[in-house]
mmCIF file of C-alpha atoms and ligand atoms in Angstrom:
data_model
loop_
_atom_site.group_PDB
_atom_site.id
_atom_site.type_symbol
_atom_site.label_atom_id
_atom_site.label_comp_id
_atom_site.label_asym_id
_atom_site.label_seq_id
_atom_site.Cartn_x
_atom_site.Cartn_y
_atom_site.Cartn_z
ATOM 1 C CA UNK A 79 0.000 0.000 0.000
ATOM 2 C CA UNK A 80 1.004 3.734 -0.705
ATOM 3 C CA UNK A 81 2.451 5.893 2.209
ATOM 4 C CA UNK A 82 -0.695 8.181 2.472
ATOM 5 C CA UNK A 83 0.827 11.902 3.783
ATOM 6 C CA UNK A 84 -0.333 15.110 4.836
ATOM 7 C CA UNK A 85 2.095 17.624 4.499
ATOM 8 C CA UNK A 86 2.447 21.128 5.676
ATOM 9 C CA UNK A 87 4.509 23.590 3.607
ATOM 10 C CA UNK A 88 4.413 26.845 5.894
ATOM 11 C CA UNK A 89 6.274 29.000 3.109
ATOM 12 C CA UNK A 90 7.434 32.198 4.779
ATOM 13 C CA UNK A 91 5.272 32.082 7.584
ATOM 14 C CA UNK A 92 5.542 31.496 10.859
ATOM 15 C CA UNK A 93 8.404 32.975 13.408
ATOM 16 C CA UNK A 94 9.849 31.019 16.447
ATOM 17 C CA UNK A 95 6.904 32.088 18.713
ATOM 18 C CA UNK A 96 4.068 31.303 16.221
ATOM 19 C CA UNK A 97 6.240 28.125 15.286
ATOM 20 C CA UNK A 98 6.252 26.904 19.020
ATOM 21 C CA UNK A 99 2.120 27.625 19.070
ATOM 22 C CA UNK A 100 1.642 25.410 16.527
ATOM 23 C CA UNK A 101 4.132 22.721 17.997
ATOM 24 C CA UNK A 102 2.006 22.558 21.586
ATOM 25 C CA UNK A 103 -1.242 22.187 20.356
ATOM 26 C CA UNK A 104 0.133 19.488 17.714
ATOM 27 C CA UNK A 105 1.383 17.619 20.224
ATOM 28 C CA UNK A 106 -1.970 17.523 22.133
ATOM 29 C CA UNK A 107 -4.044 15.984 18.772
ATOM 30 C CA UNK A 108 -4.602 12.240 18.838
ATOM 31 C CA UNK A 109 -2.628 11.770 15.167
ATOM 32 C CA UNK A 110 -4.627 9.647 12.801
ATOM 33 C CA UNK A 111 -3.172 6.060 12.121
ATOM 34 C CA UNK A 112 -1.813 5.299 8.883
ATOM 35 C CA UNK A 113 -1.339 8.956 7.966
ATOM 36 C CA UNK A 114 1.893 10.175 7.398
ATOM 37 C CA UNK A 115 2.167 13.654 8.751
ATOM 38 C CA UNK A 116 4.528 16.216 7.780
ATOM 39 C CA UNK A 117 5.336 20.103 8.257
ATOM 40 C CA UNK A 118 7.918 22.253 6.579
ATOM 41 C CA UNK A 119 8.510 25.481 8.996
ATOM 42 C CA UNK A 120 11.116 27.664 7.599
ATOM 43 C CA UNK A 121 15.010 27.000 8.027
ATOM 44 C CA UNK A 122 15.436 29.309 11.291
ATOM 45 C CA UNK A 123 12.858 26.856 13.136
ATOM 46 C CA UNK A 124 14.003 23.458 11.636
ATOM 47 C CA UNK A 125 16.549 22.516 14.016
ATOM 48 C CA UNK A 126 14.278 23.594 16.939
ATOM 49 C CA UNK A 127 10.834 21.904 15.580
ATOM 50 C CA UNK A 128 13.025 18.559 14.897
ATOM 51 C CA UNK A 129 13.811 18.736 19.307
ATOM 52 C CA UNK A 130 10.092 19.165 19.657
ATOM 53 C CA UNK A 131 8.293 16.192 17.777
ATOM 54 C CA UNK A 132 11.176 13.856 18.532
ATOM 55 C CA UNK A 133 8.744 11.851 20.834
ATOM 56 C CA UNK A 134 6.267 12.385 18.183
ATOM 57 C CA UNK A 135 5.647 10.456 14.948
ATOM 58 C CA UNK A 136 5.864 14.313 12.731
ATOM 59 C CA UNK A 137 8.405 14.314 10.001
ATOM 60 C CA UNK A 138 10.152 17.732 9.523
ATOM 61 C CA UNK A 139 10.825 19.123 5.978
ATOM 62 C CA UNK A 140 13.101 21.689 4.534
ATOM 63 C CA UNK A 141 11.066 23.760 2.176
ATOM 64 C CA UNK A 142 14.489 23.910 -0.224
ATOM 65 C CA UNK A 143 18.233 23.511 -0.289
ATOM 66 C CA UNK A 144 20.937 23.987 -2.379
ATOM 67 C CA UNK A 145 22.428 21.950 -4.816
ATOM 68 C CA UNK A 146 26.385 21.980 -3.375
ATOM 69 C CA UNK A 147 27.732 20.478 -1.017
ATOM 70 C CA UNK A 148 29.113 23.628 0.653
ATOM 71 C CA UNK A 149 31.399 26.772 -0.429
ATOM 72 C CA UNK A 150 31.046 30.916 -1.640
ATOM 73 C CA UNK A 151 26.245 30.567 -1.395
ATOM 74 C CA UNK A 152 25.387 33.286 0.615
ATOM 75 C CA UNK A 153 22.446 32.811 1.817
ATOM 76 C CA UNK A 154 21.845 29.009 1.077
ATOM 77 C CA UNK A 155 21.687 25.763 2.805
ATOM 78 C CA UNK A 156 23.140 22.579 2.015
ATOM 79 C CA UNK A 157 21.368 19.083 2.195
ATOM 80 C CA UNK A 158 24.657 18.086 4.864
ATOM 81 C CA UNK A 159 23.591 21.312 7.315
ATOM 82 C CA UNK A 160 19.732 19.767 6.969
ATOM 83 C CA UNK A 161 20.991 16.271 8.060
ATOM 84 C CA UNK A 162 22.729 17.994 11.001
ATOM 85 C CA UNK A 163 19.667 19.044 12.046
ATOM 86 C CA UNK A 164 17.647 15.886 11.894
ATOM 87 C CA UNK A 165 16.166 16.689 8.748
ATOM 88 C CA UNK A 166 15.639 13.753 5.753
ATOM 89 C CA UNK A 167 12.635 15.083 3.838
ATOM 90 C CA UNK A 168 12.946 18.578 1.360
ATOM 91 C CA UNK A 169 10.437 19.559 -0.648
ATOM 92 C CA UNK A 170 12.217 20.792 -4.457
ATOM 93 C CA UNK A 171 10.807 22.574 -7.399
ATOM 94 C CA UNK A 172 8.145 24.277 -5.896
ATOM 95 C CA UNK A 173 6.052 26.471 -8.129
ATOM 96 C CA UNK A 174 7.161 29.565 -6.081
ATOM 97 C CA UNK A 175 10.885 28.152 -6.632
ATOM 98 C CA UNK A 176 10.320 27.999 -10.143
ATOM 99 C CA UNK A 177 8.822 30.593 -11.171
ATOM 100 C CA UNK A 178 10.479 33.430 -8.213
ATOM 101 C CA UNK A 179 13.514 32.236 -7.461
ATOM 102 C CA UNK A 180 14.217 31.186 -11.396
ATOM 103 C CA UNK A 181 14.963 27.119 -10.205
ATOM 104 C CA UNK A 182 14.733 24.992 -13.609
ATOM 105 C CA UNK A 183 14.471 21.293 -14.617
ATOM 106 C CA UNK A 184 18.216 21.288 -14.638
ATOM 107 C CA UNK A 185 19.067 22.875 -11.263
ATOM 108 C CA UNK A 186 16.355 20.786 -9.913
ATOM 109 C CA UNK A 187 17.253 17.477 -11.231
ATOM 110 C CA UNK A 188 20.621 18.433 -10.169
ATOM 111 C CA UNK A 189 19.091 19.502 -6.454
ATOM 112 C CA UNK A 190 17.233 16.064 -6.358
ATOM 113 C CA UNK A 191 21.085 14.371 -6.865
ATOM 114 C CA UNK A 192 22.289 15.951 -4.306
ATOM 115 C CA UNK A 193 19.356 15.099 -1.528
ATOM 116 C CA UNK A 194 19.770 11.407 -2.485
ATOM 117 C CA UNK A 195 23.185 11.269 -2.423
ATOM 118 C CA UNK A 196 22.625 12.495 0.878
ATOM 119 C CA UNK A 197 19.528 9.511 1.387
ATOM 120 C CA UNK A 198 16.910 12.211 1.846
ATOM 121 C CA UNK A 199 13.684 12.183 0.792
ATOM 122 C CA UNK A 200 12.462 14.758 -1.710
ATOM 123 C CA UNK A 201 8.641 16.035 -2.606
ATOM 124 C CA UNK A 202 9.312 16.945 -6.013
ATOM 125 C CA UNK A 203 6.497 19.666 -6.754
ATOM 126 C CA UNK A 204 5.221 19.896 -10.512
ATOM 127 C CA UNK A 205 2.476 21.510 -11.821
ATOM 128 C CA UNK A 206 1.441 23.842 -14.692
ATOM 129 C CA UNK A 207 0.076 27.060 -14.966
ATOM 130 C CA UNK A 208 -3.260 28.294 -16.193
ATOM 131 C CA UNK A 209 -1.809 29.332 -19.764
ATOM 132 C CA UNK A 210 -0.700 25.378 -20.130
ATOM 133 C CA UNK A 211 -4.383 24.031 -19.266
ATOM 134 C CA UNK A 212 -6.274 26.636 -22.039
ATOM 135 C CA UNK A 213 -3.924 25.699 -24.283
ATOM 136 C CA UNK A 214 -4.228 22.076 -23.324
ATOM 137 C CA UNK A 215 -0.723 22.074 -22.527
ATOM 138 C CA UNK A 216 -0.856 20.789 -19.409
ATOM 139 C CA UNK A 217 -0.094 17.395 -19.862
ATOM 140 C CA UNK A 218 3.215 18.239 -21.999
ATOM 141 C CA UNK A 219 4.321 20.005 -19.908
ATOM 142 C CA UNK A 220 4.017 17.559 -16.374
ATOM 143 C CA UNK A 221 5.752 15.231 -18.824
ATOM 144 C CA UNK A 222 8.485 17.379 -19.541
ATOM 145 C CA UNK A 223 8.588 18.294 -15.537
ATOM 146 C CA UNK A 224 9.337 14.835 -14.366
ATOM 147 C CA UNK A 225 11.437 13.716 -17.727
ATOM 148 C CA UNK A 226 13.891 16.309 -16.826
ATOM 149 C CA UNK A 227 13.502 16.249 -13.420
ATOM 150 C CA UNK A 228 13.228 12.890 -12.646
ATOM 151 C CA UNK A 229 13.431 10.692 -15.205
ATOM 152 C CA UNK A 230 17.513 10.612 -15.003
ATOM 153 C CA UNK A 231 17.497 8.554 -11.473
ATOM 154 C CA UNK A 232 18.149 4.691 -11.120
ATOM 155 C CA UNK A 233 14.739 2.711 -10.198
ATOM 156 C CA UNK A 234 16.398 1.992 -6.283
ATOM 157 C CA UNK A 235 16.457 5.928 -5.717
ATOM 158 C CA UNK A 236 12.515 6.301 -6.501
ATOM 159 C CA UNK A 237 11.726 4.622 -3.372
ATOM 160 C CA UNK A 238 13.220 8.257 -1.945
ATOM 161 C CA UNK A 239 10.789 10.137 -4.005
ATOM 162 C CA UNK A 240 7.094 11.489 -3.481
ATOM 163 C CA UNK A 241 5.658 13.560 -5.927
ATOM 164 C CA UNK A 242 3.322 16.660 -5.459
ATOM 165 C CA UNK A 243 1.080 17.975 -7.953
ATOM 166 C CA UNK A 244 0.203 21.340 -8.015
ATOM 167 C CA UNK A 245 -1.714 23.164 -10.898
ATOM 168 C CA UNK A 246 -0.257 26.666 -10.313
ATOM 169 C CA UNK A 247 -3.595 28.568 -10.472
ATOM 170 C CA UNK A 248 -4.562 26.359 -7.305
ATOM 171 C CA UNK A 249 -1.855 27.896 -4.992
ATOM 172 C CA UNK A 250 -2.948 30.144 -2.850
ATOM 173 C CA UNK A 251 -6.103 31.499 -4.859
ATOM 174 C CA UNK A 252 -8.858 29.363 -3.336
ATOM 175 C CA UNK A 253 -9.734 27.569 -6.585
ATOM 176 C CA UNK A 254 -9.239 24.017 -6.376
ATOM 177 C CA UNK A 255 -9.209 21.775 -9.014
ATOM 178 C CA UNK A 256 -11.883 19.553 -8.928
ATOM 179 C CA UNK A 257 -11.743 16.273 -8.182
ATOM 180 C CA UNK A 258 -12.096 14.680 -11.089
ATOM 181 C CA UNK A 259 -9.040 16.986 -12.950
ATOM 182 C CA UNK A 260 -6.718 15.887 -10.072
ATOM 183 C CA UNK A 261 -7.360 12.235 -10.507
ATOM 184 C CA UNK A 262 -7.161 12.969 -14.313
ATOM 185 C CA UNK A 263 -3.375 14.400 -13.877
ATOM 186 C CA UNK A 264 -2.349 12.219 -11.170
ATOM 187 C CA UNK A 265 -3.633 9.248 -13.259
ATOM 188 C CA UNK A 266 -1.518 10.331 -15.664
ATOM 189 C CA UNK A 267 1.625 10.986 -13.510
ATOM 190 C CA UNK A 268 1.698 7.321 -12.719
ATOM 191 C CA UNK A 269 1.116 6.145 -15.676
ATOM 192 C CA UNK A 270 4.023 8.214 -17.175
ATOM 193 C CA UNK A 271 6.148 6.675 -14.602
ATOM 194 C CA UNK A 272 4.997 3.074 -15.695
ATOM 195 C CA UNK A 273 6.072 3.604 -19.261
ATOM 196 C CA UNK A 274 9.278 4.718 -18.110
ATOM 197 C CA UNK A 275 10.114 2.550 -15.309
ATOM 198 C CA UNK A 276 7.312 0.043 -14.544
ATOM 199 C CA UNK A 277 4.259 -0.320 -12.590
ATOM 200 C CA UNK A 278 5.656 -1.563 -9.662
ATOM 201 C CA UNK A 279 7.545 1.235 -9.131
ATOM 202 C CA UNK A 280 4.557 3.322 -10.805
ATOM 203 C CA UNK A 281 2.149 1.846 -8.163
ATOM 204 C CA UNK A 282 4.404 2.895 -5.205
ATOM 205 C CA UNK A 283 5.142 6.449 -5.465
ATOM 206 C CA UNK A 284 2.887 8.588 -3.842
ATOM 207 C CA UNK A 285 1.026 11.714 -5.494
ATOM 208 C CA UNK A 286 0.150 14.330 -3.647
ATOM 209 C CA UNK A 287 -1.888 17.277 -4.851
ATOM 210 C CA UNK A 288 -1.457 20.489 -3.446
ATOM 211 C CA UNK A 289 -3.432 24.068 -4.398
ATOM 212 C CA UNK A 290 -6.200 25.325 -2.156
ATOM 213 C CA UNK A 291 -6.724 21.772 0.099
ATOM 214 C CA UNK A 292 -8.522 23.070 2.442
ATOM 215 C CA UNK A 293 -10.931 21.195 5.610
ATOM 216 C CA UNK A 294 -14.007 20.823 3.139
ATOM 217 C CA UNK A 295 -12.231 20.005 0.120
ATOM 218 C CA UNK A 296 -9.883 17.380 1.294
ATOM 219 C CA UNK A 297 -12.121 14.487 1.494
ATOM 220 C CA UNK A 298 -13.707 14.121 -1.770
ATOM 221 C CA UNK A 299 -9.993 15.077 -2.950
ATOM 222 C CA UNK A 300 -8.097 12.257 -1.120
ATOM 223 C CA UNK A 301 -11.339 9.632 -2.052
ATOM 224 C CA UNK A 302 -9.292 9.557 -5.350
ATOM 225 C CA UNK A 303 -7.535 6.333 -6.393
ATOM 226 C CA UNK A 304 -4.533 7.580 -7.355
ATOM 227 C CA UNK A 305 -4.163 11.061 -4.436
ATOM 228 C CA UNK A 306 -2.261 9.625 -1.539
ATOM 229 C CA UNK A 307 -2.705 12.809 0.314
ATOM 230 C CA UNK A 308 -1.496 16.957 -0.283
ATOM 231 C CA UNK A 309 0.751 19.816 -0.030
ATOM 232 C CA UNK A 310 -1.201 22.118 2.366
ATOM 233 C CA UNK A 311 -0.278 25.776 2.104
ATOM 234 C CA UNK A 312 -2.519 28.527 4.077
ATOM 235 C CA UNK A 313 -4.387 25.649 5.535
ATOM 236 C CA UNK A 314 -1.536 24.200 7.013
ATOM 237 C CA UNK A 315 -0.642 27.214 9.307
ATOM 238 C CA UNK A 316 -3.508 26.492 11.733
ATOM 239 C CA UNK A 317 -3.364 23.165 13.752
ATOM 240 C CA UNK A 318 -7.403 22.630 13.797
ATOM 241 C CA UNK A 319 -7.589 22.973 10.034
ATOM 242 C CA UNK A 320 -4.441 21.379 9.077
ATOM 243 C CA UNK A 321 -6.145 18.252 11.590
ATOM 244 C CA UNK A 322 -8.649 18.405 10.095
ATOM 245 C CA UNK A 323 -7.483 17.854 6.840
ATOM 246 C CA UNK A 324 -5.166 15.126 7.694
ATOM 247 C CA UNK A 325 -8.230 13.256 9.551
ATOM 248 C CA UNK A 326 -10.254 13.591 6.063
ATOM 249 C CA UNK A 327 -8.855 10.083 5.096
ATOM 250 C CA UNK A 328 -10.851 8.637 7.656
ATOM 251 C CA UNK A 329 -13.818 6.994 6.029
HETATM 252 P P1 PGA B 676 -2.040 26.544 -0.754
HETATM 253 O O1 PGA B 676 -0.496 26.209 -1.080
HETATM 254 O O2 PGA B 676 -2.585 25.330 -0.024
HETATM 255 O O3 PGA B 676 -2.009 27.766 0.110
HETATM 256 O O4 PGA B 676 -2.725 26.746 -2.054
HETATM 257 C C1 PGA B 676 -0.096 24.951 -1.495
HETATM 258 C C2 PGA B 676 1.388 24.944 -1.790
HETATM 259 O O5 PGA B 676 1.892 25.928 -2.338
HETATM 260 O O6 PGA B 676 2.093 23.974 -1.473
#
């Protein structure tokens, strides 16, 4: 069966006090079982979140790294300095990575080397934009997202990978895509995988989808036979809702 996970990917939110508010009433939820549950808090509150849920079955995540191993970055951390801290999971090629910070298929694939070299686990984020999907471009273009990204690595390192779709028009705006049009993509996301590896690894990998999940979306969302859970933005910065949606897999 597929790891089903709920992750949390706090962006630039959050400070240590906030950070710590969210921490203490996490720790008071009952957790669901068989839920894999995830936040990403940014790098300043890594190493202290990490301390906190030690006793707790949480996984932290990095929200990005950089591709070297060390040297003349200013400003950027390395997958060894994550490890340090206790962190294993990063989440690469974001949208706002991509399209802000200028990351490309090629610094990416080479950022998703460098994690497994390191035996992290990465949430590789694709995901068009609204241009791609009038122009019915949208499947190309996941294609040419996880060819480039993704489609370089051995079959052993995919059992490091998860994979997060995210329609760019989702994030952030409050329009979701329906149900239906995420099962459509992440259909199609394994079954590009299947052509290139096979299905067994194909059937393994879990899809997430991220953009707008939200407490009354999530369920009819992850009811979907091929969603094994989402990316959570806003929703994510609030313990009841970001509960909430990780207790929407219950039946
Ligand atoms: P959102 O963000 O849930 O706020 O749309 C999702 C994401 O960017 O991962």
């Amino acid at each position: 069966m597929r790891q089903k996970i709920v992750a949390g990917n706090w962006k630039m939110n959050n400070d240590m006090a906030e950070t710590e508010m969210f921490l203490v009433g996490l720790k008071k939820q009952v957790l669901p079982e068989g839920v894999t549950i995830m936040i990403a808090p940014a790098f300043t509150n890594l190493n202290h979140t990490f301390q906190s849920v030690r006793e707790h079955p949480v996984t932290v995540v990095a929200q990005n790294m950089h591709q070297s191993e060390n040297g003349a970055f200013t400003g950027e951390v390395s997958a060894g300095m994550l490890k340090s801290v206790g962190v294993k999971t990063v989440i690469l090629g974001h949208s706002e990575r991509r399209s802000l910070f200028k990351e490309d298929n090629d610094v990416l694939a080479e950022k998703v080397n460098t994690a497994l070299a390191h035996d992290m686990e990465v949430i590789f984020c694709i995901g068009e934009e609204l241009s791609h999907r009038e122009t019915d471009d949208h499947f190309t273009l996941i294609e040419e997202q996880l060819e480039e990204g993704l489609f370089h690595l051995s079959e052993v390192s995919w059992k490091n990978i998860i994979i997060a779709y995210e329609p760019v028009w989702a994030i952030g705006t409050g329009e979701t895509a329906t149900p239906d049009q995420a099962q459509e993509m992440h259909a199609f996301i394994r079954k590009t995988i299947a052509e290139k590896y096979s299905n067994s690894i194909a059937n393994k990998v879990s899809i997430l989808y991220g953009g707008s999940v939200k407490p009354k979306n999530a369920k009819e969302i992850f009811a979907q036979k091929d969603v094994d859970g989402g990316l959570v933005g806003g929703a994510s910065l609030d313990v009841e809702s970001f509960m909430a949606i990780a207790n929407a897999f219950k039946k």
